[in-house]
Amino acid sequence: MNNLTKKMLFDAETISGRVKELGRQISSRHPEGDLLLIGILKGCFMFMADLVRSLDVPCQIDFVRVSSYGSGTCSSGRLDIVMDSRIPVANKDVILVDDIVDSGLTLCEYRNVVAQRGPRSLETVALIDKTGRREKFVELDYCGFKIEHGFIVGYGLDCDEQYRGLGCLYVLE
Ligand code: IMP
Ligand code: MG
């Protein structure tokens, strides 16, 4: 991965505009909702911080850590729940917040886990829907950007723990 160069995909202004739109969409769909946003770490941290500030409705937030990836760019094909949420979901409108959906395994499996806990409603939002390698169907209720292929870094997303702090989204090539 060392000799890859990063090419700008979406600049900070574009990301900010899109995240604000997502915030508006979520707020208008949940005007009186008892919202609980559960972010899937670590990739979601920057997206989550901007998304909650774009909401016009109050919400609770929590984070979980699940892992389906090794240190490379390919999914290992299984899900470990490394750190789970303890906030009760009964009577809550839960929205799972992910950075990027690739194979779909992470969001699909963790969504099933939360669904079994009986939230009032359960939705998903991803900053990026990467469609080209989907293995598990995941319904995304809200999505920032759609791409087909490419390994994306920046704005929370990493490659071997690098690049998370960048304010824009880049593709490694
Ligand atoms: P999935 O389980 O294959 O859908 O993978 C989801 C997780 O893999 C995401 O939450 C990311 O953490 C990571 N991932 C997938 N594609 C990328 C990428 O292009 N850049 C950075 N991380 C990625
Ligand atoms: Mg992730």
PDB file of N, CA and C in Angstrom, residues 75-122:
ATOM      1  N   SER A  75     -12.181  -7.648   2.963  1.00  0.00           N
ATOM      2  CA  SER A  75     -12.925  -8.090   4.137  1.00  0.00           C
ATOM      3  C   SER A  75     -12.519  -9.507   4.510  1.00  0.00           C
ATOM      4  N   SER A  76     -12.448  -9.765   5.820  1.00  0.00           N
ATOM      5  CA  SER A  76     -12.139 -11.116   6.262  1.00  0.00           C
ATOM      6  C   SER A  76     -13.391 -11.986   6.269  1.00  0.00           C
ATOM      7  N   GLY A  77     -14.552 -11.371   6.027  1.00  0.00           N
ATOM      8  CA  GLY A  77     -15.772 -12.143   5.871  1.00  0.00           C
ATOM      9  C   GLY A  77     -16.451 -12.556   7.162  1.00  0.00           C
ATOM     10  N   ARG A  78     -16.053 -12.014   8.295  1.00  0.00           N
ATOM     11  CA  ARG A  78     -16.782 -12.316   9.530  1.00  0.00           C
ATOM     12  C   ARG A  78     -16.846 -11.056  10.389  1.00  0.00           C
ATOM     13  N   LEU A  79     -17.768 -11.064  11.323  1.00  0.00           N
ATOM     14  CA  LEU A  79     -17.988  -9.867  12.132  1.00  0.00           C
ATOM     15  C   LEU A  79     -17.713 -10.157  13.601  1.00  0.00           C
ATOM     16  N   ASP A  80     -16.814  -9.397  14.197  1.00  0.00           N
ATOM     17  CA  ASP A  80     -16.596  -9.448  15.642  1.00  0.00           C
ATOM     18  C   ASP A  80     -17.202  -8.200  16.248  1.00  0.00           C
ATOM     19  N   ILE A  81     -18.058  -8.367  17.280  1.00  0.00           N
ATOM     20  CA  ILE A  81     -18.516  -7.180  18.007  1.00  0.00           C
ATOM     21  C   ILE A  81     -17.516  -6.936  19.132  1.00  0.00           C
ATOM     22  N   VAL A  82     -16.651  -5.960  18.913  1.00  0.00           N
ATOM     23  CA  VAL A  82     -15.559  -5.698  19.845  1.00  0.00           C
ATOM     24  C   VAL A  82     -16.052  -4.862  21.020  1.00  0.00           C
ATOM     25  N   MET A  83     -16.960  -3.925  20.751  1.00  0.00           N
ATOM     26  CA  MET A  83     -17.532  -3.061  21.796  1.00  0.00           C
ATOM     27  C   MET A  83     -18.972  -2.770  21.382  1.00  0.00           C
ATOM     28  N   ASP A  84     -19.926  -3.176  22.220  1.00  0.00           N
ATOM     29  CA  ASP A  84     -21.332  -3.066  21.834  1.00  0.00           C
ATOM     30  C   ASP A  84     -21.978  -1.860  22.519  1.00  0.00           C
ATOM     31  N   SER A  85     -23.168  -1.476  22.050  1.00  0.00           N
ATOM     32  CA  SER A  85     -23.915  -0.390  22.683  1.00  0.00           C
ATOM     33  C   SER A  85     -24.709  -0.939  23.851  1.00  0.00           C
ATOM     34  N   ARG A  86     -24.807  -0.135  24.915  1.00  0.00           N
ATOM     35  CA  ARG A  86     -25.594  -0.566  26.067  1.00  0.00           C
ATOM     36  C   ARG A  86     -26.840   0.279  26.259  1.00  0.00           C
ATOM     37  N   ILE A  87     -27.072   1.250  25.382  1.00  0.00           N
ATOM     38  CA  ILE A  87     -28.268   2.078  25.518  1.00  0.00           C
ATOM     39  C   ILE A  87     -29.471   1.260  25.063  1.00  0.00           C
ATOM     40  N   PRO A  88     -30.522   1.129  25.919  1.00  0.00           N
ATOM     41  CA  PRO A  88     -31.694   0.339  25.531  1.00  0.00           C
ATOM     42  C   PRO A  88     -32.373   0.947  24.299  1.00  0.00           C
ATOM     43  N   VAL A  89     -32.787   0.088  23.364  1.00  0.00           N
ATOM     44  CA  VAL A  89     -33.344   0.590  22.103  1.00  0.00           C
ATOM     45  C   VAL A  89     -34.873   0.551  22.062  1.00  0.00           C
ATOM     46  N   ALA A  90     -35.505  -0.025  23.093  1.00  0.00           N
ATOM     47  CA  ALA A  90     -36.973  -0.077  23.106  1.00  0.00           C
ATOM     48  C   ALA A  90     -37.522   1.349  23.017  1.00  0.00           C
ATOM     49  N   ASN A  91     -38.543   1.552  22.172  1.00  0.00           N
ATOM     50  CA  ASN A  91     -39.158   2.867  21.951  1.00  0.00           C
ATOM     51  C   ASN A  91     -38.227   3.897  21.318  1.00  0.00           C
ATOM     52  N   LYS A  92     -37.136   3.449  20.811  1.00  0.00           N
ATOM     53  CA  LYS A  92     -36.200   4.384  20.146  1.00  0.00           C
ATOM     54  C   LYS A  92     -36.256   4.199  18.628  1.00  0.00           C
ATOM     55  N   ASP A  93     -36.071   5.308  17.932  1.00  0.00           N
ATOM     56  CA  ASP A  93     -35.873   5.261  16.486  1.00  0.00           C
ATOM     57  C   ASP A  93     -34.371   5.239  16.261  1.00  0.00           C
ATOM     58  N   VAL A  94     -33.875   4.061  15.950  1.00  0.00           N
ATOM     59  CA  VAL A  94     -32.429   3.855  15.886  1.00  0.00           C
ATOM     60  C   VAL A  94     -31.925   4.038  14.450  1.00  0.00           C
ATOM     61  N   ILE A  95     -30.831   4.767  14.331  1.00  0.00           N
ATOM     62  CA  ILE A  95     -30.177   4.905  13.021  1.00  0.00           C
ATOM     63  C   ILE A  95     -28.723   4.464  13.171  1.00  0.00           C
ATOM     64  N   LEU A  96     -28.351   3.457  12.402  1.00  0.00           N
ATOM     65  CA  LEU A  96     -26.963   3.002  12.398  1.00  0.00           C
ATOM     66  C   LEU A  96     -26.167   3.867  11.428  1.00  0.00           C
ATOM     67  N   VAL A  97     -25.028   4.361  11.891  1.00  0.00           N
ATOM     68  CA  VAL A  97     -24.218   5.300  11.104  1.00  0.00           C
ATOM     69  C   VAL A  97     -22.892   4.641  10.736  1.00  0.00           C
ATOM     70  N   ASP A  98     -22.670   4.450   9.449  1.00  0.00           N
ATOM     71  CA  ASP A  98     -21.419   3.818   9.010  1.00  0.00           C
ATOM     72  C   ASP A  98     -20.694   4.743   8.038  1.00  0.00           C
ATOM     73  N   ASP A  99     -19.386   4.558   7.957  1.00  0.00           N
ATOM     74  CA  ASP A  99     -18.614   5.374   7.021  1.00  0.00           C
ATOM     75  C   ASP A  99     -18.826   4.922   5.588  1.00  0.00           C
ATOM     76  N   ILE A 100     -18.625   3.634   5.337  1.00  0.00           N
ATOM     77  CA  ILE A 100     -18.694   3.143   3.949  1.00  0.00           C
ATOM     78  C   ILE A 100     -19.192   1.702   3.950  1.00  0.00           C
ATOM     79  N   VAL A 101     -20.074   1.401   3.041  1.00  0.00           N
ATOM     80  CA  VAL A 101     -20.567   0.030   2.888  1.00  0.00           C
ATOM     81  C   VAL A 101     -19.886  -0.571   1.671  1.00  0.00           C
ATOM     82  N   ASP A 102     -19.213  -1.695   1.893  1.00  0.00           N
ATOM     83  CA  ASP A 102     -18.464  -2.342   0.811  1.00  0.00           C
ATOM     84  C   ASP A 102     -19.113  -3.697   0.499  1.00  0.00           C
ATOM     85  N   SER A 103     -18.681  -4.778   1.160  1.00  0.00           N
ATOM     86  CA  SER A 103     -19.347  -6.073   0.946  1.00  0.00           C
ATOM     87  C   SER A 103     -20.774  -6.045   1.501  1.00  0.00           C
ATOM     88  N   GLY A 104     -20.993  -5.197   2.487  1.00  0.00           N
ATOM     89  CA  GLY A 104     -22.296  -5.111   3.141  1.00  0.00           C
ATOM     90  C   GLY A 104     -22.370  -5.942   4.412  1.00  0.00           C
ATOM     91  N   LEU A 105     -21.332  -6.728   4.651  1.00  0.00           N
ATOM     92  CA  LEU A 105     -21.341  -7.649   5.795  1.00  0.00           C
ATOM     93  C   LEU A 105     -21.505  -6.923   7.132  1.00  0.00           C
ATOM     94  N   THR A 106     -20.689  -5.910   7.352  1.00  0.00           N
ATOM     95  CA  THR A 106     -20.686  -5.229   8.648  1.00  0.00           C
ATOM     96  C   THR A 106     -22.062  -4.675   8.986  1.00  0.00           C
ATOM     97  N   LEU A 107     -22.608  -3.896   8.081  1.00  0.00           N
ATOM     98  CA  LEU A 107     -23.872  -3.223   8.376  1.00  0.00           C
ATOM     99  C   LEU A 107     -25.031  -4.216   8.433  1.00  0.00           C
ATOM    100  N   CYS A 108     -25.017  -5.178   7.531  1.00  0.00           N
ATOM    101  CA  CYS A 108     -26.072  -6.184   7.484  1.00  0.00           C
ATOM    102  C   CYS A 108     -26.110  -6.979   8.796  1.00  0.00           C
ATOM    103  N   GLU A 109     -24.934  -7.453   9.220  1.00  0.00           N
ATOM    104  CA  GLU A 109     -24.887  -8.296  10.418  1.00  0.00           C
ATOM    105  C   GLU A 109     -25.208  -7.481  11.669  1.00  0.00           C
ATOM    106  N   TYR A 110     -24.651  -6.281  11.766  1.00  0.00           N
ATOM    107  CA  TYR A 110     -24.912  -5.518  12.988  1.00  0.00           C
ATOM    108  C   TYR A 110     -26.348  -5.021  13.013  1.00  0.00           C
ATOM    109  N   ARG A 111     -26.907  -4.741  11.853  1.00  0.00           N
ATOM    110  CA  ARG A 111     -28.319  -4.355  11.778  1.00  0.00           C
ATOM    111  C   ARG A 111     -29.205  -5.487  12.323  1.00  0.00           C
ATOM    112  N   ASN A 112     -28.871  -6.734  11.943  1.00  0.00           N
ATOM    113  CA  ASN A 112     -29.638  -7.875  12.453  1.00  0.00           C
ATOM    114  C   ASN A 112     -29.569  -7.960  13.973  1.00  0.00           C
ATOM    115  N   VAL A 113     -28.383  -7.695  14.511  1.00  0.00           N
ATOM    116  CA  VAL A 113     -28.207  -7.740  15.969  1.00  0.00           C
ATOM    117  C   VAL A 113     -29.121  -6.716  16.642  1.00  0.00           C
ATOM    118  N   VAL A 114     -29.133  -5.489  16.124  1.00  0.00           N
ATOM    119  CA  VAL A 114     -29.938  -4.423  16.735  1.00  0.00           C
ATOM    120  C   VAL A 114     -31.434  -4.687  16.512  1.00  0.00           C
ATOM    121  N   ALA A 115     -31.775  -5.203  15.331  1.00  0.00           N
ATOM    122  CA  ALA A 115     -33.195  -5.481  15.030  1.00  0.00           C
ATOM    123  C   ALA A 115     -33.785  -6.441  16.064  1.00  0.00           C
ATOM    124  N   GLN A 116     -32.987  -7.417  16.494  1.00  0.00           N
ATOM    125  CA  GLN A 116     -33.472  -8.405  17.465  1.00  0.00           C
ATOM    126  C   GLN A 116     -33.735  -7.789  18.835  1.00  0.00           C
ATOM    127  N   ARG A 117     -33.205  -6.605  19.080  1.00  0.00           N
ATOM    128  CA  ARG A 117     -33.420  -5.946  20.376  1.00  0.00           C
ATOM    129  C   ARG A 117     -34.703  -5.132  20.392  1.00  0.00           C
ATOM    130  N   GLY A 118     -35.397  -5.075  19.262  1.00  0.00           N
ATOM    131  CA  GLY A 118     -36.730  -4.485  19.210  1.00  0.00           C
ATOM    132  C   GLY A 118     -36.823  -2.976  19.279  1.00  0.00           C
ATOM    133  N   PRO A 119     -36.058  -2.241  18.474  1.00  0.00           N
ATOM    134  CA  PRO A 119     -36.252  -0.782  18.442  1.00  0.00           C
ATOM    135  C   PRO A 119     -37.592  -0.448  17.803  1.00  0.00           C
ATOM    136  N   ARG A 120     -38.099   0.778  18.033  1.00  0.00           N
ATOM    137  CA  ARG A 120     -39.356   1.167  17.391  1.00  0.00           C
ATOM    138  C   ARG A 120     -39.172   1.222  15.875  1.00  0.00           C
ATOM    139  N   SER A 121     -38.073   1.795  15.445  1.00  0.00           N
ATOM    140  CA  SER A 121     -37.726   1.753  14.027  1.00  0.00           C
ATOM    141  C   SER A 121     -36.221   1.625  13.915  1.00  0.00           C
ATOM    142  N   LEU A 122     -35.776   1.164  12.769  1.00  0.00           N
ATOM    143  CA  LEU A 122     -34.342   0.944  12.575  1.00  0.00           C
ATOM    144  C   LEU A 122     -33.978   1.343  11.147  1.00  0.00           C
TER     145      LEU A 122
END
